[in-house]
Amino acid sequence: MKTRNKYLHIDSFLRKNVILVALIVCIVIFQILTKGILLSPRNLSNLLRQTSIIGVVTMSMLMLIIAGNIDLACGMSAAACGGIAAIVMVKWGLPAPIAVLLAIILGILIGVWQGMWIAKGGLVPFICTLGNQLLFKGLYLTTIQGKTIGPVSNSFKLISQGYIPINVSWIICVIAVLVIIYSCVNKRKTAIKYGLDCGSIMSNIVQMLLYIGVIVALFWRLCSHQGLPVPVFIMLFIVVITAIILQKTRFGRRIYAIGGNSEAAKLSGINIERYTVALYVIAGLFAAIAGCMLVARLDGAVNSAGNAYETDCISACVIGGASMSGGVGTVFGALLGALLISVLENGMGLLNISTYFQYMVKGLILIIAVWFDITSRKAGKK
């Protein structure tokens, strides 16, 4: 009986941490196939820079998906905002802070534009954002006239090419560990308080130690290079803000309520139209931040900016456990999903695997993740 219970605990642990386990397995496989290059300090830093841009947009996509919405124009929104920042600096000669401010203002306006069409105009989010994707892409390419707008100022490039000092990076690591400990302990206390299944205390400890081990190992590798990259710090800041919004505010609880049952939410007095506009404004804001990070990383606005971002962000959310039907999703899961996609891309790139094949792999993963979501919900109804 004890052996049986032991296996049940292991099975429960694996099911609750399937994305983390999958991420670790992928890392180990690519680390072996690339002969240690994947987790070399320099490549790890580049991998996380790559993840940070997608990670920022993924956070807004997560909130939209939880509320039962979607944004297929997120990539082109980021490209447009980044393009404005590049033009302001390169052609107008204005300083980096002004460029960032104008990019953010444009992102907010894009959010209002999309939100009003969906909330007030009654358009289906999928169709509306698909149309805006084409609209923004056309406007962006027309604005830059098919040319690269660059180089940008050195101060602006720090957004994606700078590093946090090593001693400060370790302080951030300690803070991250303390946050993980608090989160795990608080989650168990809450589950016990409301009589929910929280698993054995040993499985909770193993889970917490696993998270801490990954964080410490990650910072150790980064600090052996030049420290925590600035874009990764920006992404972590956005992740924390998103987690606070979803878990600690009335706004976040109402987002889950809207996605879970919009009719019930409306009858309970929630102004769904107002929340929809607000969510798209946040999406525009995050897209603007990501666009600035992208331009800083590429040292200019390029034709291919923002391409396929919507696919990567939706994949990250669904892989991380968010349901396309709304009402379900976590920040940590979406972040792990974004990391998993970046590891796959980076690992296959190091192995010189064709870009075409990479598209096939990401598409297959998205299909499997959606299928898993559908089958899990069907099983939960039985």
mmCIF file of C-alpha atoms in Angstrom:
data_model
loop_
_atom_site.group_PDB
_atom_site.id
_atom_site.type_symbol
_atom_site.label_atom_id
_atom_site.label_comp_id
_atom_site.label_asym_id
_atom_site.label_seq_id
_atom_site.Cartn_x
_atom_site.Cartn_y
_atom_site.Cartn_z
ATOM 1 C CA MET A 1 0.000 0.000 0.000
ATOM 2 C CA LYS A 2 2.862 2.384 0.859
ATOM 3 C CA THR A 3 4.521 1.637 -2.473
ATOM 4 C CA ARG A 4 1.245 2.306 -4.285
ATOM 5 C CA ASN A 5 0.795 5.631 -2.486
ATOM 6 C CA LYS A 6 4.368 6.517 -3.342
ATOM 7 C CA TYR A 7 3.733 6.018 -7.048
ATOM 8 C CA LEU A 8 0.479 7.970 -6.808
ATOM 9 C CA HIS A 9 2.366 10.911 -5.288
ATOM 10 C CA ILE A 10 4.996 10.746 -8.047
ATOM 11 C CA ASP A 11 2.295 10.586 -10.721
ATOM 12 C CA SER A 12 0.481 13.567 -9.180
ATOM 13 C CA PHE A 13 3.725 15.542 -8.992
ATOM 14 C CA LEU A 14 4.547 14.858 -12.647
ATOM 15 C CA ARG A 15 1.042 15.824 -13.804
ATOM 16 C CA LYS A 16 1.145 19.111 -11.883
ATOM 17 C CA ASN A 17 4.636 19.951 -13.183
ATOM 18 C CA VAL A 18 4.486 18.446 -16.658
ATOM 19 C CA ILE A 19 5.659 21.650 -18.384
ATOM 20 C CA LEU A 20 8.633 22.083 -16.040
ATOM 21 C CA VAL A 21 9.587 18.424 -16.490
ATOM 22 C CA ALA A 22 9.240 18.744 -20.288
ATOM 23 C CA LEU A 23 11.418 21.871 -20.233
ATOM 24 C CA ILE A 24 14.136 20.140 -18.217
ATOM 25 C CA VAL A 25 14.047 17.088 -20.519
ATOM 26 C CA CYS A 26 14.389 19.318 -23.606
ATOM 27 C CA ILE A 27 17.293 21.193 -22.030
ATOM 28 C CA VAL A 28 19.110 17.947 -21.160
ATOM 29 C CA ILE A 29 18.572 16.518 -24.668
ATOM 30 C CA PHE A 30 19.799 19.642 -26.479
ATOM 31 C CA GLN A 31 22.652 20.085 -24.002
ATOM 32 C CA ILE A 32 23.878 16.604 -24.959
ATOM 33 C CA LEU A 33 23.253 17.000 -28.711
ATOM 34 C CA THR A 34 24.979 20.401 -28.844
ATOM 35 C CA LYS A 35 27.887 19.104 -26.718
ATOM 36 C CA GLY A 36 27.325 21.612 -23.945
ATOM 37 C CA ILE A 37 26.809 24.714 -26.093
ATOM 38 C CA LEU A 38 23.134 25.213 -25.153
ATOM 39 C CA LEU A 39 23.844 26.029 -21.506
ATOM 40 C CA SER A 40 27.142 27.807 -22.083
ATOM 41 C CA PRO A 41 26.960 31.202 -20.332
ATOM 42 C CA ARG A 42 27.069 33.167 -23.577
ATOM 43 C CA ASN A 43 24.407 31.113 -25.383
ATOM 44 C CA LEU A 44 22.194 30.989 -22.291
ATOM 45 C CA SER A 45 22.307 34.773 -22.135
ATOM 46 C CA ASN A 46 21.303 34.998 -25.814
ATOM 47 C CA LEU A 47 18.544 32.419 -25.317
ATOM 48 C CA LEU A 48 17.020 34.405 -22.468
ATOM 49 C CA ARG A 49 17.240 37.632 -24.467
ATOM 50 C CA GLN A 50 15.285 35.861 -27.181
ATOM 51 C CA THR A 51 12.743 34.647 -24.617
ATOM 52 C CA SER A 52 12.321 38.040 -22.975
ATOM 53 C CA ILE A 53 10.677 39.737 -25.974
ATOM 54 C CA ILE A 54 8.194 36.908 -26.519
ATOM 55 C CA GLY A 55 7.747 36.607 -22.750
ATOM 56 C CA VAL A 56 6.546 40.205 -22.393
ATOM 57 C CA VAL A 57 3.931 39.829 -25.142
ATOM 58 C CA THR A 58 2.934 36.411 -23.767
ATOM 59 C CA MET A 59 1.865 37.990 -20.477
ATOM 60 C CA SER A 60 -0.720 40.207 -22.186
ATOM 61 C CA MET A 61 -1.800 37.326 -24.419
ATOM 62 C CA LEU A 62 -2.338 35.233 -21.284
ATOM 63 C CA MET A 63 -4.689 37.798 -19.760
ATOM 64 C CA LEU A 64 -6.635 38.041 -23.011
ATOM 65 C CA ILE A 65 -6.954 34.254 -23.345
ATOM 66 C CA ILE A 66 -8.081 33.915 -19.721
ATOM 67 C CA ALA A 67 -10.835 36.456 -20.481
ATOM 68 C CA GLY A 68 -11.850 34.512 -23.584
ATOM 69 C CA ASN A 69 -10.215 36.915 -26.067
ATOM 70 C CA ILE A 70 -7.176 36.772 -28.337
ATOM 71 C CA ASP A 71 -4.779 39.145 -30.130
ATOM 72 C CA LEU A 72 -3.452 38.009 -33.499
ATOM 73 C CA ALA A 73 -2.026 41.483 -34.126
ATOM 74 C CA CYS A 74 0.386 41.464 -31.173
ATOM 75 C CA GLY A 75 3.470 40.934 -33.358
ATOM 76 C CA MET A 76 2.620 43.708 -35.772
ATOM 77 C CA SER A 77 1.664 45.983 -32.858
ATOM 78 C CA ALA A 78 5.144 45.435 -31.415
ATOM 79 C CA ALA A 79 6.740 46.027 -34.812
ATOM 80 C CA ALA A 80 4.789 49.254 -35.358
ATOM 81 C CA CYS A 81 5.670 50.634 -31.920
ATOM 82 C CA GLY A 82 9.313 49.674 -32.314
ATOM 83 C CA GLY A 83 9.334 51.212 -35.782
ATOM 84 C CA ILE A 84 8.071 54.531 -34.429
ATOM 85 C CA ALA A 85 10.802 54.503 -31.775
ATOM 86 C CA ALA A 86 13.464 53.868 -34.446
ATOM 87 C CA ILE A 87 12.157 56.632 -36.727
ATOM 88 C CA VAL A 88 12.008 59.118 -33.844
ATOM 89 C CA MET A 89 15.655 58.489 -32.981
ATOM 90 C CA VAL A 90 17.198 57.942 -36.416
ATOM 91 C CA LYS A 91 15.244 60.380 -38.621
ATOM 92 C CA TRP A 92 14.045 62.968 -36.128
ATOM 93 C CA GLY A 93 17.104 62.915 -33.882
ATOM 94 C CA LEU A 94 15.122 62.846 -30.626
ATOM 95 C CA PRO A 95 16.513 61.172 -27.454
ATOM 96 C CA ALA A 96 15.751 57.598 -26.430
ATOM 97 C CA PRO A 97 13.310 58.459 -23.570
ATOM 98 C CA ILE A 98 11.103 60.416 -26.004
ATOM 99 C CA ALA A 99 11.207 57.508 -28.453
ATOM 100 C CA VAL A 100 10.128 55.048 -25.763
ATOM 101 C CA LEU A 101 7.346 57.383 -24.602
ATOM 102 C CA LEU A 102 5.963 57.794 -28.134
ATOM 103 C CA ALA A 103 6.133 54.035 -28.696
ATOM 104 C CA ILE A 104 4.147 53.449 -25.503
ATOM 105 C CA ILE A 105 1.562 56.078 -26.486
ATOM 106 C CA LEU A 106 1.155 54.373 -29.868
ATOM 107 C CA GLY A 107 0.788 50.987 -28.146
ATOM 108 C CA ILE A 108 -1.967 52.323 -25.897
ATOM 109 C CA LEU A 109 -3.768 53.855 -28.885
ATOM 110 C CA ILE A 110 -3.555 50.520 -30.710
ATOM 111 C CA GLY A 111 -5.050 48.852 -27.640
ATOM 112 C CA VAL A 112 -7.915 51.355 -27.519
ATOM 113 C CA TRP A 113 -8.509 50.915 -31.267
ATOM 114 C CA GLN A 114 -8.767 47.132 -31.009
ATOM 115 C CA GLY A 115 -10.662 47.123 -27.728
ATOM 116 C CA MET A 116 -13.320 49.542 -28.962
ATOM 117 C CA TRP A 117 -13.964 47.548 -32.138
ATOM 118 C CA ILE A 118 -14.437 44.379 -30.090
ATOM 119 C CA ALA A 119 -16.231 45.799 -27.023
ATOM 120 C CA LYS A 120 -18.360 48.474 -28.679
ATOM 121 C CA GLY A 121 -18.404 47.338 -32.288
ATOM 122 C CA GLY A 122 -19.271 43.743 -31.467
ATOM 123 C CA LEU A 123 -16.552 42.246 -33.680
ATOM 124 C CA VAL A 124 -15.273 38.750 -32.946
ATOM 125 C CA PRO A 125 -11.751 39.096 -31.422
ATOM 126 C CA PHE A 126 -10.251 36.574 -33.843
ATOM 127 C CA ILE A 127 -11.504 38.408 -36.949
ATOM 128 C CA CYS A 128 -10.868 41.896 -35.594
ATOM 129 C CA THR A 129 -7.269 41.236 -34.552
ATOM 130 C CA LEU A 130 -6.581 39.264 -37.740
ATOM 131 C CA GLY A 131 -7.704 42.257 -39.787
ATOM 132 C CA ASN A 132 -5.639 44.598 -37.630
ATOM 133 C CA GLN A 133 -2.626 42.340 -38.065
ATOM 134 C CA LEU A 134 -2.762 42.953 -41.815
ATOM 135 C CA LEU A 135 -3.544 46.653 -41.303
ATOM 136 C CA PHE A 136 -0.626 47.241 -38.916
ATOM 137 C CA LYS A 137 1.740 45.219 -41.095
ATOM 138 C CA GLY A 138 0.864 47.290 -44.143
ATOM 139 C CA LEU A 139 1.240 50.544 -42.232
ATOM 140 C CA TYR A 140 4.552 49.420 -40.719
ATOM 141 C CA LEU A 141 6.097 48.348 -44.028
ATOM 142 C CA THR A 142 4.825 51.516 -45.710
ATOM 143 C CA THR A 143 6.346 53.648 -42.956
ATOM 144 C CA ILE A 144 9.808 52.076 -43.115
ATOM 145 C CA GLN A 145 9.498 51.684 -46.938
ATOM 146 C CA GLY A 146 11.048 48.233 -46.857
ATOM 147 C CA LYS A 147 14.318 49.551 -45.432
ATOM 148 C CA THR A 148 16.084 49.005 -42.131
ATOM 149 C CA ILE A 149 15.778 52.091 -39.924
ATOM 150 C CA GLY A 150 18.935 52.252 -37.831
ATOM 151 C CA PRO A 151 21.292 52.283 -36.071
ATOM 152 C CA VAL A 152 19.656 53.479 -32.854
ATOM 153 C CA SER A 153 21.368 55.338 -30.024
ATOM 154 C CA ASN A 154 23.664 53.515 -27.605
ATOM 155 C CA SER A 155 21.482 54.455 -24.639
ATOM 156 C CA PHE A 156 18.467 52.870 -26.357
ATOM 157 C CA LYS A 157 20.413 49.688 -27.171
ATOM 158 C CA LEU A 158 20.950 49.133 -23.441
ATOM 159 C CA ILE A 159 17.276 48.049 -23.290
ATOM 160 C CA SER A 160 18.215 44.751 -24.943
ATOM 161 C CA GLN A 161 22.002 44.663 -24.991
ATOM 162 C CA GLY A 162 22.860 45.859 -21.494
ATOM 163 C CA TYR A 163 23.562 43.842 -18.324
ATOM 164 C CA ILE A 164 22.633 44.229 -14.678
ATOM 165 C CA PRO A 165 25.842 44.305 -12.543
ATOM 166 C CA ILE A 166 26.773 40.888 -11.148
ATOM 167 C CA ASN A 167 26.354 41.849 -7.478
ATOM 168 C CA VAL A 168 22.890 43.293 -8.199
ATOM 169 C CA SER A 169 22.067 40.168 -10.231
ATOM 170 C CA TRP A 170 22.740 37.998 -7.188
ATOM 171 C CA ILE A 171 20.507 40.222 -5.076
ATOM 172 C CA ILE A 172 17.725 39.699 -7.634
ATOM 173 C CA CYS A 173 18.392 35.950 -7.414
ATOM 174 C CA VAL A 174 17.950 36.000 -3.619
ATOM 175 C CA ILE A 175 14.718 37.977 -3.986
ATOM 176 C CA ALA A 176 13.467 35.470 -6.579
ATOM 177 C CA VAL A 177 14.205 32.560 -4.218
ATOM 178 C CA LEU A 178 12.367 34.260 -1.355
ATOM 179 C CA VAL A 179 9.384 34.927 -3.636
ATOM 180 C CA ILE A 180 9.286 31.246 -4.649
ATOM 181 C CA ILE A 181 9.390 30.111 -1.002
ATOM 182 C CA TYR A 182 6.626 32.548 -0.033
ATOM 183 C CA SER A 183 4.505 31.580 -3.043
ATOM 184 C CA CYS A 184 4.794 27.831 -2.394
ATOM 185 C CA VAL A 185 4.082 28.147 1.328
ATOM 186 C CA ASN A 186 1.172 30.536 0.785
ATOM 187 C CA LYS A 187 -0.304 28.311 -1.943
ATOM 188 C CA ARG A 188 -0.285 25.305 0.408
ATOM 189 C CA LYS A 189 -1.819 27.293 3.269
ATOM 190 C CA THR A 190 -4.591 28.580 1.006
ATOM 191 C CA ALA A 191 -5.329 25.078 -0.301
ATOM 192 C CA ILE A 192 -5.543 23.683 3.237
ATOM 193 C CA LYS A 193 -7.738 26.597 4.345
ATOM 194 C CA TYR A 194 -10.325 25.899 1.659
ATOM 195 C CA GLY A 195 -10.059 22.113 1.829
ATOM 196 C CA LEU A 196 -8.442 21.710 -1.582
ATOM 197 C CA ASP A 197 -5.991 19.016 -2.627
ATOM 198 C CA CYS A 198 -2.475 20.372 -2.128
ATOM 199 C CA GLY A 199 -0.525 17.094 -2.306
ATOM 200 C CA SER A 200 1.854 15.758 0.302
ATOM 201 C CA ILE A 201 4.188 18.112 2.108
ATOM 202 C CA MET A 202 7.150 16.173 0.689
ATOM 203 C CA SER A 203 5.986 16.708 -2.906
ATOM 204 C CA ASN A 204 5.532 20.424 -2.154
ATOM 205 C CA ILE A 205 9.056 20.629 -0.743
ATOM 206 C CA VAL A 206 10.514 18.780 -3.748
ATOM 207 C CA GLN A 207 8.636 21.124 -6.089
ATOM 208 C CA MET A 208 9.890 24.195 -4.235
ATOM 209 C CA LEU A 209 13.489 22.924 -4.183
ATOM 210 C CA LEU A 210 13.254 22.152 -7.893
ATOM 211 C CA TYR A 211 12.183 25.714 -8.667
ATOM 212 C CA ILE A 212 14.896 27.157 -6.421
ATOM 213 C CA GLY A 213 17.523 24.877 -7.964
ATOM 214 C CA VAL A 214 16.608 26.005 -11.484
ATOM 215 C CA ILE A 215 16.694 29.700 -10.503
ATOM 216 C CA VAL A 216 20.047 29.473 -8.677
ATOM 217 C CA ALA A 217 21.642 27.434 -11.496
ATOM 218 C CA LEU A 218 20.349 29.939 -14.037
ATOM 219 C CA PHE A 219 21.739 32.967 -12.202
ATOM 220 C CA TRP A 220 25.029 31.170 -11.555
ATOM 221 C CA ARG A 221 25.521 30.605 -15.292
ATOM 222 C CA LEU A 222 24.499 34.159 -16.168
ATOM 223 C CA CYS A 223 26.755 35.699 -13.523
ATOM 224 C CA SER A 224 29.685 33.673 -14.824
ATOM 225 C CA HIS A 225 29.235 35.647 -18.074
ATOM 226 C CA GLN A 226 28.350 39.323 -17.515
ATOM 227 C CA GLY A 227 25.332 39.211 -15.250
ATOM 228 C CA LEU A 228 21.577 39.301 -15.755
ATOM 229 C CA PRO A 229 20.670 40.784 -19.167
ATOM 230 C CA VAL A 230 18.544 43.937 -18.934
ATOM 231 C CA PRO A 231 15.746 42.554 -21.175
ATOM 232 C CA VAL A 232 15.427 39.524 -18.898
ATOM 233 C CA PHE A 233 15.046 41.863 -15.920
ATOM 234 C CA ILE A 234 12.337 43.782 -17.823
ATOM 235 C CA MET A 235 10.538 40.524 -18.613
ATOM 236 C CA LEU A 236 10.713 39.380 -14.973
ATOM 237 C CA PHE A 237 9.316 42.736 -13.876
ATOM 238 C CA ILE A 238 6.403 42.377 -16.329
ATOM 239 C CA VAL A 239 5.855 38.788 -15.150
ATOM 240 C CA VAL A 240 5.646 39.905 -11.511
ATOM 241 C CA ILE A 241 3.245 42.736 -12.385
ATOM 242 C CA THR A 242 1.036 40.323 -14.356
ATOM 243 C CA ALA A 243 1.048 37.808 -11.500
ATOM 244 C CA ILE A 244 0.022 40.498 -9.013
ATOM 245 C CA ILE A 245 -2.781 41.672 -11.317
ATOM 246 C CA LEU A 246 -4.171 38.169 -11.838
ATOM 247 C CA GLN A 247 -3.770 36.832 -8.309
ATOM 248 C CA LYS A 248 -4.024 39.788 -5.950
ATOM 249 C CA THR A 249 -6.465 42.250 -7.509
ATOM 250 C CA ARG A 250 -10.191 42.424 -8.140
ATOM 251 C CA PHE A 251 -9.399 43.201 -11.770
ATOM 252 C CA GLY A 252 -7.615 39.855 -12.101
ATOM 253 C CA ARG A 253 -10.380 37.881 -10.394
ATOM 254 C CA ARG A 254 -12.921 39.447 -12.725
ATOM 255 C CA ILE A 255 -10.827 38.508 -15.756
ATOM 256 C CA TYR A 256 -11.096 34.858 -14.691
ATOM 257 C CA ALA A 257 -14.827 35.315 -14.069
ATOM 258 C CA ILE A 258 -15.396 36.784 -17.528
ATOM 259 C CA GLY A 259 -13.495 33.955 -19.198
ATOM 260 C CA GLY A 260 -15.158 31.286 -17.093
ATOM 261 C CA ASN A 261 -18.732 32.422 -17.761
ATOM 262 C CA SER A 262 -19.270 35.782 -19.431
ATOM 263 C CA GLU A 263 -23.046 35.732 -18.978
ATOM 264 C CA ALA A 264 -22.779 35.059 -15.245
ATOM 265 C CA ALA A 265 -20.102 37.753 -14.956
ATOM 266 C CA LYS A 266 -22.357 40.260 -16.724
ATOM 267 C CA LEU A 267 -25.309 39.413 -14.497
ATOM 268 C CA SER A 268 -23.115 39.867 -11.414
ATOM 269 C CA GLY A 269 -22.469 43.479 -12.418
ATOM 270 C CA ILE A 270 -19.106 43.231 -14.208
ATOM 271 C CA ASN A 271 -18.773 45.715 -17.066
ATOM 272 C CA ILE A 272 -17.368 43.330 -19.671
ATOM 273 C CA GLU A 273 -16.924 46.034 -22.319
ATOM 274 C CA ARG A 274 -14.790 48.152 -20.010
ATOM 275 C CA TYR A 275 -12.637 45.186 -19.021
ATOM 276 C CA THR A 276 -12.218 44.170 -22.668
ATOM 277 C CA VAL A 277 -10.927 47.608 -23.638
ATOM 278 C CA ALA A 278 -8.623 47.645 -20.602
ATOM 279 C CA LEU A 279 -7.159 44.252 -21.540
ATOM 280 C CA TYR A 280 -6.393 45.372 -25.085
ATOM 281 C CA VAL A 281 -4.831 48.577 -23.766
ATOM 282 C CA ILE A 282 -2.550 46.449 -21.578
ATOM 283 C CA ALA A 283 -1.795 44.294 -24.633
ATOM 284 C CA GLY A 284 -0.854 47.401 -26.604
ATOM 285 C CA LEU A 285 1.333 48.661 -23.763
ATOM 286 C CA PHE A 286 3.191 45.350 -23.445
ATOM 287 C CA ALA A 287 3.557 45.159 -27.246
ATOM 288 C CA ALA A 288 5.157 48.617 -27.208
ATOM 289 C CA ILE A 289 7.649 47.529 -24.562
ATOM 290 C CA ALA A 290 8.452 44.375 -26.548
ATOM 291 C CA GLY A 291 8.786 46.430 -29.740
ATOM 292 C CA CYS A 292 11.351 48.723 -28.126
ATOM 293 C CA MET A 293 13.248 45.685 -26.839
ATOM 294 C CA LEU A 294 13.245 44.165 -30.337
ATOM 295 C CA VAL A 295 14.532 47.328 -32.034
ATOM 296 C CA ALA A 296 17.235 47.684 -29.363
ATOM 297 C CA ARG A 297 18.295 44.076 -29.906
ATOM 298 C CA LEU A 298 18.396 44.328 -33.734
ATOM 299 C CA ASP A 299 19.807 47.878 -33.662
ATOM 300 C CA GLY A 300 16.982 49.091 -35.878
ATOM 301 C CA ALA A 301 13.530 48.443 -37.341
ATOM 302 C CA VAL A 302 13.583 45.629 -39.917
ATOM 303 C CA ASN A 303 11.026 44.179 -42.348
ATOM 304 C CA SER A 304 10.658 40.871 -40.496
ATOM 305 C CA ALA A 305 9.955 42.429 -37.082
ATOM 306 C CA GLY A 306 7.063 40.828 -35.211
ATOM 307 C CA ASN A 307 6.532 37.962 -37.645
ATOM 308 C CA ALA A 308 4.898 34.871 -36.049
ATOM 309 C CA TYR A 309 4.854 36.439 -32.566
ATOM 310 C CA GLU A 310 1.177 35.637 -32.202
ATOM 311 C CA THR A 311 1.859 31.939 -32.868
ATOM 312 C CA ASP A 312 4.666 31.790 -30.312
ATOM 313 C CA CYS A 313 2.668 33.664 -27.658
ATOM 314 C CA ILE A 314 -0.486 31.609 -28.094
ATOM 315 C CA SER A 315 1.595 28.421 -28.078
ATOM 316 C CA ALA A 316 3.356 29.503 -24.872
ATOM 317 C CA CYS A 317 0.039 30.185 -23.124
ATOM 318 C CA VAL A 318 -1.615 26.937 -24.238
ATOM 319 C CA ILE A 319 1.475 24.827 -23.534
ATOM 320 C CA GLY A 320 1.580 26.475 -20.095
ATOM 321 C CA GLY A 321 -1.947 25.301 -19.298
ATOM 322 C CA ALA A 322 -4.159 28.200 -20.427
ATOM 323 C CA SER A 323 -7.468 27.153 -21.964
ATOM 324 C CA MET A 324 -8.563 28.658 -25.272
ATOM 325 C CA SER A 325 -12.130 28.583 -23.959
ATOM 326 C CA GLY A 326 -11.131 31.051 -21.226
ATOM 327 C CA GLY A 327 -11.138 31.092 -17.434
ATOM 328 C CA VAL A 328 -7.945 29.051 -16.964
ATOM 329 C CA GLY A 329 -4.270 30.011 -17.037
ATOM 330 C CA THR A 330 -1.271 30.884 -14.860
ATOM 331 C CA VAL A 331 1.623 33.289 -15.269
ATOM 332 C CA PHE A 332 4.193 30.666 -14.281
ATOM 333 C CA GLY A 333 2.827 28.166 -16.794
ATOM 334 C CA ALA A 334 2.874 30.721 -19.628
ATOM 335 C CA LEU A 335 6.447 31.712 -18.745
ATOM 336 C CA LEU A 336 7.554 28.077 -18.828
ATOM 337 C CA GLY A 337 5.772 27.697 -22.163
ATOM 338 C CA ALA A 338 7.708 30.652 -23.590
ATOM 339 C CA LEU A 339 10.966 29.188 -22.276
ATOM 340 C CA LEU A 340 10.168 25.800 -23.798
ATOM 341 C CA ILE A 341 9.560 27.338 -27.226
ATOM 342 C CA SER A 342 12.792 29.360 -27.008
ATOM 343 C CA VAL A 343 14.797 26.293 -25.984
ATOM 344 C CA LEU A 344 13.383 24.346 -28.936
ATOM 345 C CA GLU A 345 14.177 27.170 -31.369
ATOM 346 C CA ASN A 346 17.635 27.797 -29.975
ATOM 347 C CA GLY A 347 18.513 24.115 -29.727
ATOM 348 C CA MET A 348 17.377 23.338 -33.268
ATOM 349 C CA GLY A 349 19.221 26.442 -34.489
ATOM 350 C CA LEU A 350 22.458 25.263 -32.877
ATOM 351 C CA LEU A 351 22.003 21.904 -34.611
ATOM 352 C CA ASN A 352 21.520 23.713 -37.953
ATOM 353 C CA ILE A 353 18.031 22.274 -38.369
ATOM 354 C CA SER A 354 16.059 23.906 -41.186
ATOM 355 C CA THR A 355 13.768 26.807 -40.271
ATOM 356 C CA TYR A 356 11.011 25.070 -42.221
ATOM 357 C CA PHE A 357 11.295 22.038 -39.963
ATOM 358 C CA GLN A 358 11.221 24.306 -36.910
ATOM 359 C CA TYR A 359 7.866 25.683 -38.083
ATOM 360 C CA MET A 360 6.578 22.121 -38.354
ATOM 361 C CA VAL A 361 7.721 21.267 -34.819
ATOM 362 C CA LYS A 362 6.150 24.399 -33.279
ATOM 363 C CA GLY A 363 2.913 23.829 -35.169
ATOM 364 C CA LEU A 364 2.735 20.215 -34.031
ATOM 365 C CA ILE A 365 3.402 21.228 -30.421
ATOM 366 C CA LEU A 366 0.573 23.791 -30.574
ATOM 367 C CA ILE A 367 -1.852 21.189 -31.971
ATOM 368 C CA ILE A 368 -0.897 18.673 -29.271
ATOM 369 C CA ALA A 369 -1.215 21.315 -26.528
ATOM 370 C CA VAL A 370 -4.713 22.330 -27.700
ATOM 371 C CA TRP A 371 -5.725 18.674 -27.996
ATOM 372 C CA PHE A 372 -4.469 18.047 -24.458
ATOM 373 C CA ASP A 373 -6.479 21.051 -23.217
ATOM 374 C CA ILE A 374 -9.671 19.774 -24.897
ATOM 375 C CA THR A 375 -9.286 16.185 -23.643
ATOM 376 C CA SER A 376 -8.491 17.403 -20.112
ATOM 377 C CA ARG A 377 -11.655 19.523 -19.998
ATOM 378 C CA LYS A 378 -13.742 16.627 -21.323
ATOM 379 C CA ALA A 379 -12.266 14.324 -18.684
ATOM 380 C CA GLY A 380 -13.036 16.902 -15.999
ATOM 381 C CA LYS A 381 -16.718 16.964 -16.967
ATOM 382 C CA LYS A 382 -17.132 13.199 -16.559
#
